[in-house]
Short mmCIF file of C-alpha atoms and ligand atoms in Angstrom, two decimals:
data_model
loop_
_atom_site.label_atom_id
_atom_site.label_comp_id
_atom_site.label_asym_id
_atom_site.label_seq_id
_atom_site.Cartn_x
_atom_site.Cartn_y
_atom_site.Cartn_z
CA UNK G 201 -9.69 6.00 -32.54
CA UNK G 202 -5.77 6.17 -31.46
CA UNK G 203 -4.09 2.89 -31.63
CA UNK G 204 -2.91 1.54 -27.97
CA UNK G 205 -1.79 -1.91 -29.63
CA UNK G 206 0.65 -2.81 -32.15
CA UNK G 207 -0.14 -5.16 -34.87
CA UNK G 208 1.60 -8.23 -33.48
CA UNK G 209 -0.10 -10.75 -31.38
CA UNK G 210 0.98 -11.73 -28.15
CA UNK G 211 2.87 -14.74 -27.57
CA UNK G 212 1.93 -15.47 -24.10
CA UNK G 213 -0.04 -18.99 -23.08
CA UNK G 214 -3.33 -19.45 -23.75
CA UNK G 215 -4.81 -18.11 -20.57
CA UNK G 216 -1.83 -16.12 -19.16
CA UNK G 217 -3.46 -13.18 -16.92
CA UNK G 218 -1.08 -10.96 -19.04
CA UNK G 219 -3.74 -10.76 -21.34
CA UNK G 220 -5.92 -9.39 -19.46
CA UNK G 221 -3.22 -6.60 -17.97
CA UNK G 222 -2.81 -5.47 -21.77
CA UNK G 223 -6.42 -5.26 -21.82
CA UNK G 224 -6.52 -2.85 -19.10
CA UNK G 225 -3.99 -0.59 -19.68
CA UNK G 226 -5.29 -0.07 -23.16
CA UNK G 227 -8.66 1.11 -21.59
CA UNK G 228 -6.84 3.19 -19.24
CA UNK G 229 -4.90 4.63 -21.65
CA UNK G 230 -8.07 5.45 -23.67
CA UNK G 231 -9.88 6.30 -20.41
CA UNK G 232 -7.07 9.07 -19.53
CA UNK G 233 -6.81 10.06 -23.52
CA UNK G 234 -3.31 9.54 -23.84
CA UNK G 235 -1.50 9.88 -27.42
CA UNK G 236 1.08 7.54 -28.01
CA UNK G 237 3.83 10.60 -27.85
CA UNK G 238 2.51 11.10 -24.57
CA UNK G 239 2.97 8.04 -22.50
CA UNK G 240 6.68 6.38 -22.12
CA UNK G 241 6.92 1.96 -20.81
CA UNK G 242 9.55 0.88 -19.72
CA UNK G 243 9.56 -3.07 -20.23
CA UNK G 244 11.78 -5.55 -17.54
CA UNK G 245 12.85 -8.77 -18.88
CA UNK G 246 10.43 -11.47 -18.29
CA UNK G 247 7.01 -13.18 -20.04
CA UNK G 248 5.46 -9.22 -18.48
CA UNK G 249 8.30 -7.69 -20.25
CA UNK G 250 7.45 -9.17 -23.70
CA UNK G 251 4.37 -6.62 -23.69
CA UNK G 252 7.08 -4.47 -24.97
CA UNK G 253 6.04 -5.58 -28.34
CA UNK G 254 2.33 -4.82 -28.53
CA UNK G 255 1.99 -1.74 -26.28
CA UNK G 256 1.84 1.78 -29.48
CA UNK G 257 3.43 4.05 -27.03
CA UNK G 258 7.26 5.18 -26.56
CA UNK G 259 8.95 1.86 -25.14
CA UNK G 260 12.26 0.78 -23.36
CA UNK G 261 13.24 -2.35 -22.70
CA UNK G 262 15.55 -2.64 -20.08
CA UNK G 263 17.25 -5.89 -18.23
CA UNK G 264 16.20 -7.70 -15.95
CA UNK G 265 15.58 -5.78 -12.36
CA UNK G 266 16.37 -3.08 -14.08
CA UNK G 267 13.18 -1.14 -15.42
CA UNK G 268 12.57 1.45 -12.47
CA UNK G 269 15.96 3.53 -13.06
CA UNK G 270 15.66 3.86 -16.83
CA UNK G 271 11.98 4.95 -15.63
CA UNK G 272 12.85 7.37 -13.08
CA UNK G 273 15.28 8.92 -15.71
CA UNK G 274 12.64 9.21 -18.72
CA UNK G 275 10.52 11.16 -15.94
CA UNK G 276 13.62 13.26 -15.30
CA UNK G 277 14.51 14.44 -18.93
CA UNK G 278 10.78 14.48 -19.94
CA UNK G 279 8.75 15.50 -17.16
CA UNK G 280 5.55 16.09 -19.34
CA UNK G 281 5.27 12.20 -20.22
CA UNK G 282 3.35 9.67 -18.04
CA UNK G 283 5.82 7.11 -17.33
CA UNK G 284 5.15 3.39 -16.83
CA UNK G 285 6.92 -0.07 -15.72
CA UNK G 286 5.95 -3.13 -16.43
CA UNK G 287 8.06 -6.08 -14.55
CA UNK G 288 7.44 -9.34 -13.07
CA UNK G 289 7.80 -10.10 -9.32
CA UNK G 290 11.44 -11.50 -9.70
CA UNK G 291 12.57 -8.41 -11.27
CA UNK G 292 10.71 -6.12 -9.36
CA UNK G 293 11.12 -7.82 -5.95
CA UNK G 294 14.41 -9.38 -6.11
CA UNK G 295 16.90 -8.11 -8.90
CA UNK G 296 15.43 -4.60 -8.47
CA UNK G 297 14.09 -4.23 -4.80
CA UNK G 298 16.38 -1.76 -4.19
CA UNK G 299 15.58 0.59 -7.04
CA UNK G 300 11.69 0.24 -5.87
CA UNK G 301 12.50 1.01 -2.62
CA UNK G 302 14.50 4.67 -4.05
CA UNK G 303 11.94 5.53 -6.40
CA UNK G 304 8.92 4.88 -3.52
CA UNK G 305 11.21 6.81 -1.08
CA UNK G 306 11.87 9.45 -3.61
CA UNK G 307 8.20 9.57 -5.13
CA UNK G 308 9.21 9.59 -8.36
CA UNK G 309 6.40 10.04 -10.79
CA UNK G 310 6.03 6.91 -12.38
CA UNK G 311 3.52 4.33 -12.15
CA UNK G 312 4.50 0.23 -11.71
CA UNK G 313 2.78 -2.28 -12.95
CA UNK G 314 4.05 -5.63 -10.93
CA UNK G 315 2.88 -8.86 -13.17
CA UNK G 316 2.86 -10.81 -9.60
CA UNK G 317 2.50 -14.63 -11.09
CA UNK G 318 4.73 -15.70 -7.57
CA UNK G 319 7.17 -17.23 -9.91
CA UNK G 320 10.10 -16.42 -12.66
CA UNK G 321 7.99 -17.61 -15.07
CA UNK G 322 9.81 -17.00 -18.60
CA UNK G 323 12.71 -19.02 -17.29
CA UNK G 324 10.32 -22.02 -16.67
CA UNK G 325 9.00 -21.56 -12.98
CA UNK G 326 11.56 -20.99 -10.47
CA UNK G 327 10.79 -19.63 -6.81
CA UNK G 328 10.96 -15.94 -6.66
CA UNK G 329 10.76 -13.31 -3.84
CA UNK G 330 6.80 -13.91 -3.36
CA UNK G 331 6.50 -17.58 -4.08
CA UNK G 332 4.90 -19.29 -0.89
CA UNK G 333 6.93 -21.16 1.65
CA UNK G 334 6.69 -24.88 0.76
CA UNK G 335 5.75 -24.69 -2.92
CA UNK G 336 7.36 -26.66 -5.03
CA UNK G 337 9.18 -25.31 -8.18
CA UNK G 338 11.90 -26.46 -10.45
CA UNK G 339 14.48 -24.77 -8.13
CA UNK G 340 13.29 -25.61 -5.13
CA UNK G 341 12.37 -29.45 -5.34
CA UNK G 342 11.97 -30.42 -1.90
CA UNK G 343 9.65 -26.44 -1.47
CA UNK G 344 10.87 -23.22 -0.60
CA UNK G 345 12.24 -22.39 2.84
CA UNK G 346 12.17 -18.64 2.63
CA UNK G 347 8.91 -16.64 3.88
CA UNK G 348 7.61 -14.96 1.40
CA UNK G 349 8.58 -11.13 -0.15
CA UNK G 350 5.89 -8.84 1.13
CA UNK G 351 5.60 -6.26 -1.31
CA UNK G 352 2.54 -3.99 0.01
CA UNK G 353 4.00 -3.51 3.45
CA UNK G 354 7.40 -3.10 2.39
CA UNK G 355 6.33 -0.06 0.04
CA UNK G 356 4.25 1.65 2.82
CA UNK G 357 7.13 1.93 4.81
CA UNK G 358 9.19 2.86 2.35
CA UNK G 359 7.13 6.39 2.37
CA UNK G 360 5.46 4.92 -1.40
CA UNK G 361 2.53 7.90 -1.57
CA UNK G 362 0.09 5.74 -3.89
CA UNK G 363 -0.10 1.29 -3.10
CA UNK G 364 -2.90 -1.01 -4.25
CA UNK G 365 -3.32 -4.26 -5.53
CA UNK G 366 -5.15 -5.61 -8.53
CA UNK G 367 -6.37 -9.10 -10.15
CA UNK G 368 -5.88 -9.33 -14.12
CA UNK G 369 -9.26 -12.04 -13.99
CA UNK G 370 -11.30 -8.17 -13.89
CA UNK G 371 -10.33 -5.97 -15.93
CA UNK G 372 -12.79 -3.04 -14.90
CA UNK G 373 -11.47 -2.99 -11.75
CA UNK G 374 -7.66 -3.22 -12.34
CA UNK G 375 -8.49 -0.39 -15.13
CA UNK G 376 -9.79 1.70 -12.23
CA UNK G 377 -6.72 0.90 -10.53
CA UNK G 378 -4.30 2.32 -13.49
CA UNK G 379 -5.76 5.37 -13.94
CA UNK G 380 -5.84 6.07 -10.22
CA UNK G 381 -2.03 5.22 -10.00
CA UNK G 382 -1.28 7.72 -13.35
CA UNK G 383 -3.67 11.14 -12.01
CA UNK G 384 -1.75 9.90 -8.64
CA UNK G 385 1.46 12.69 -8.48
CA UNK G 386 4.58 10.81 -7.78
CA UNK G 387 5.28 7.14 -7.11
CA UNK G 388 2.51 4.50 -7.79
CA UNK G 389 2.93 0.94 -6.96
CA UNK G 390 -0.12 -1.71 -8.17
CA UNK G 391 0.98 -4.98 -7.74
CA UNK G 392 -1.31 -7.34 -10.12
CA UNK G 393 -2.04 -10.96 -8.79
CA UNK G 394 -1.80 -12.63 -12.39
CA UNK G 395 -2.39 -16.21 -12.81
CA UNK G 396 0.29 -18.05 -14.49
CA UNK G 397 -1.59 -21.33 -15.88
CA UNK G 398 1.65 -23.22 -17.04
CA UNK G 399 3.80 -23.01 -14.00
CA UNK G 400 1.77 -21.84 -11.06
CA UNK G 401 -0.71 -24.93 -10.98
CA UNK G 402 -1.22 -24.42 -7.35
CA UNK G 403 -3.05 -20.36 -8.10
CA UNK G 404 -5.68 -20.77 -11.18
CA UNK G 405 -8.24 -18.04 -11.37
CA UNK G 406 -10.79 -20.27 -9.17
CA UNK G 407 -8.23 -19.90 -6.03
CA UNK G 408 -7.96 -16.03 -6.01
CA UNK G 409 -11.55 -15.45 -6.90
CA UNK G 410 -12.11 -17.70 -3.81
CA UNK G 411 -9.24 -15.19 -2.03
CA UNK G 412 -10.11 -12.14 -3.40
CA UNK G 413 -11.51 -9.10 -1.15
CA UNK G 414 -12.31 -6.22 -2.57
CA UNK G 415 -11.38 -2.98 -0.41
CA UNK G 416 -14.17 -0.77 -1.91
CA UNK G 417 -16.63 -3.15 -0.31
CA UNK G 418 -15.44 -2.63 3.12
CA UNK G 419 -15.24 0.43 5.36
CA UNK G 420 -11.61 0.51 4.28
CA UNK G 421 -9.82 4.84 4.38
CA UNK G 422 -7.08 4.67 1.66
CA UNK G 423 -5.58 7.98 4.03
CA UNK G 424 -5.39 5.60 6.98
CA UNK G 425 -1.49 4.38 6.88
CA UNK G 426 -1.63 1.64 9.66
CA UNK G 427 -5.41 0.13 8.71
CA UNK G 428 -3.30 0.16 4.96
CA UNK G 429 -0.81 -1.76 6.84
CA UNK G 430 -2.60 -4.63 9.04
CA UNK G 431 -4.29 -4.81 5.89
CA UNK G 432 -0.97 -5.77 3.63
CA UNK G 433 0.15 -8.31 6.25
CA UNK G 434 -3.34 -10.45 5.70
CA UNK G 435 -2.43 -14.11 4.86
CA UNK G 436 -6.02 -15.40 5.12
CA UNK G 437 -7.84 -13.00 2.38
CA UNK G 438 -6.33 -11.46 -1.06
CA UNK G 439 -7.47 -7.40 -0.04
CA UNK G 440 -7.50 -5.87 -4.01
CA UNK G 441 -8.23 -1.64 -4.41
CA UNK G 442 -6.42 1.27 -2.93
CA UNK G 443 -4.92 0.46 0.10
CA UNK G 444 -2.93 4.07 0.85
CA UNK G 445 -3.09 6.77 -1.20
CA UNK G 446 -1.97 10.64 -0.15
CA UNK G 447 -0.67 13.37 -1.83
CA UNK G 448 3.40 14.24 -1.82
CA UNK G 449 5.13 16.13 -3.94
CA UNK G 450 6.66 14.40 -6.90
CA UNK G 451 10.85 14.27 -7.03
CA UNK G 452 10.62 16.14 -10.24
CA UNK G 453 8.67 18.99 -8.71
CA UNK G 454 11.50 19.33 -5.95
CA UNK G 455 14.16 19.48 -8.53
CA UNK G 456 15.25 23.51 -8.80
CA UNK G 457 16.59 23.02 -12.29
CA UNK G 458 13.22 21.23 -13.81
CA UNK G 459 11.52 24.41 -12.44
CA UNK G 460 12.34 26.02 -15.44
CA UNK G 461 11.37 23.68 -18.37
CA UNK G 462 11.71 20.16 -19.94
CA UNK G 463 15.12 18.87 -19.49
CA UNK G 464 14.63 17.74 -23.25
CA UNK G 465 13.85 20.87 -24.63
CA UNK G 466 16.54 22.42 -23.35
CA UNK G 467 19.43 23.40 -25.78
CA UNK G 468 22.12 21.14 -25.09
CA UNK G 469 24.07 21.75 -28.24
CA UNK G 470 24.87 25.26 -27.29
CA UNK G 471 26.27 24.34 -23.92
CA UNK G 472 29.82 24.80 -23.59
CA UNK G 473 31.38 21.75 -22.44
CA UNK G 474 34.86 22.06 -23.19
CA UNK G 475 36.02 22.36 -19.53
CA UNK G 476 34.45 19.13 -18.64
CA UNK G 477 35.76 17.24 -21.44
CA UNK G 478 39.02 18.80 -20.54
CA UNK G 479 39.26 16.85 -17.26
CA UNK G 480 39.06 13.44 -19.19
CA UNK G 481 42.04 14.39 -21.48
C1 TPP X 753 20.57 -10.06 -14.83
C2 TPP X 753 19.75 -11.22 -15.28
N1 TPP X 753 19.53 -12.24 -14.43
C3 TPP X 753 18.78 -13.29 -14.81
C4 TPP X 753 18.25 -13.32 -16.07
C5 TPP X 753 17.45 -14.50 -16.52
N2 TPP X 753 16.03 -14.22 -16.41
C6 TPP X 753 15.34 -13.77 -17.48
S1 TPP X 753 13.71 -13.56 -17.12
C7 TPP X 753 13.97 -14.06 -15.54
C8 TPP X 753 12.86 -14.17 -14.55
C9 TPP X 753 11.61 -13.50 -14.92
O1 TPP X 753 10.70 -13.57 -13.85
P1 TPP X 753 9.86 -12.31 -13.46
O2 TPP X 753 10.72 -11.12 -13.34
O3 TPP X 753 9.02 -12.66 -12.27
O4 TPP X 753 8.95 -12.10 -14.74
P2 TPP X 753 7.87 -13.08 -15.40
O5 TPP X 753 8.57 -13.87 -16.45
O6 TPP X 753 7.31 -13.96 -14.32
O7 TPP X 753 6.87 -12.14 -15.96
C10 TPP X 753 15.30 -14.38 -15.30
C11 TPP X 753 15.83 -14.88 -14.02
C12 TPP X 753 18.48 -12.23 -16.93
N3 TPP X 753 17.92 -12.17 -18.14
N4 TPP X 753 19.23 -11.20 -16.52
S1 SF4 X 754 4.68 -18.96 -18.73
FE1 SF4 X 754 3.04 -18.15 -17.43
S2 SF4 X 754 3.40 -15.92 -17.33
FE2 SF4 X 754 4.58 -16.74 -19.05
S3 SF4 X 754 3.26 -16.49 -20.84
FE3 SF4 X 754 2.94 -18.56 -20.06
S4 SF4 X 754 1.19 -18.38 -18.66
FE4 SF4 X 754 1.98 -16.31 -18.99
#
């Protein structure tokens, strides 16, 4: 059987929901037979990102808000690896919004994983973009003013091909969700509600199984764009499944030069670059 784990064992809190997102992605990695050589992570900084050290697969890790471009570039020079990111919501949604928002818009084939705990967790609990409006965290004593980050709607209209939404307390489910985001060509967002027992008191697993919906038990048609939509801007239930998927072409399918091979298998050493390296002189 091919190893999908290292042999070091995680450090996260007993409990931490990131347990449970390790567990699926090593049965969806087993589900979609994927060799170690064949499947690239790249890790953000945060208590997500320290799954850098226990996924057996090629591995990144990149700073913080920073994971989608390295990403997007492994893709590029590789284009026969599956590429994952794995990042927390403050990376994801705040440091690195922007690069979400290019890689959705340019469907670039490469499947996220957002470890959505509605905090900065490693650095102790701070507010980040999708903590709730009056919760109270170490930098935001008296609560937060801000309305939330909504990270659903703001990939649908940002043309991302592939969105759903996951809950690391079931595995099966959020395993179902992986592999649909990887056989998904081009861009695949799956935002994971994971509970974060030491700093988000307020969202143990009792209050999203008690929030929870689950989209394949309701007349729900991932094709449908604005039923996707009304259904991302629900405050009262947690919707988890598919919410849009449709096909696109991926970026690197668009690109004339990747027409003709791997980018990495190309010959680089017997390109002439002496004119190029003339213009620094
Ligand atoms: C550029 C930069 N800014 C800030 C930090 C400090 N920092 C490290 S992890 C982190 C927050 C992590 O939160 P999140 O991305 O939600 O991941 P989580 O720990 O919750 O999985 C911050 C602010 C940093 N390492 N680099
Ligand atoms: S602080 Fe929260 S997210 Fe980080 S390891 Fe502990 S439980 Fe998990």
């Amino acid at each position: 059987m091919t190893a999908r784990v290292t042999k070091l064992s995680p450090t996260w809190c007993p409990g931490c929901g990131n347990f449970a997102i390790l567990g699926a992605i090593k049965a969806a990695l087993d589900q979609l037979g994927l060799e170690p050589h064949q499947a690239a992570f790249v890790y953000d900084v945060g208590c997500s990102g320290n799954m850098a050290d226990f996924v057996f697969a090629y591995g990144f890790h990149a700073l913080h808000g920073r994971g989608l471009p390295p990403a997007a570039g492994i893709k590029l020079a590789n284009h026969n690896l599956k590429v994952f990111v794995i990042i927390g919501d403050g990376g994801g949604y705040g440091e690195g919004v922007s690069h979400l928002l290019s890689l959705a818009r340019g469907n670039h084939d490469v499947t996220v994983l957002v470890h959505d705990n509605f905090l900065y967790s490693l650095t102790t609990g701070q507010k980040s973009p999708t903590t709730p409006k009056g919760q109270v965290t170490p930098s935001t004593p008296a609560g937060v003013i801000d309305e939330p980050f909504n990270p659903l709607a703001t990939a649908l209209t940002n043309s991302a091909a592939f969105v759903a939404r996951g809950f690391a307390g079931d595995i099966p489910h959020l395993t179902k969700l992986l592999v649909a985001g990887v056989k998904h060509r081009g861009f695949s967002l799956i935002d994971i509600l994971q509970p974060c027992p030491t700093y988000n008191k307020s969202r143990p697993y009792a209050w999203y199984r008690e929030h929870i919906e689950y989209l394949d038990k309701i007349a729900h048609d991932p094709a449908d764009l604005e039923a996707a939509l009304k259904l991302s801007l629900r405050t009262d239930r947690l919707p988890i499944g598919i919410f849009y998927r449709v096909p696109r072409t991926p970026w690197h399918e668009n690109f004339t030069l990747l027409k003709t091979g791997i980018l990495a298998d190309s010959a680089i050493d017997k390109i002439d670059l002496t004119s190029v390296l003339d213009e620094f002189k």
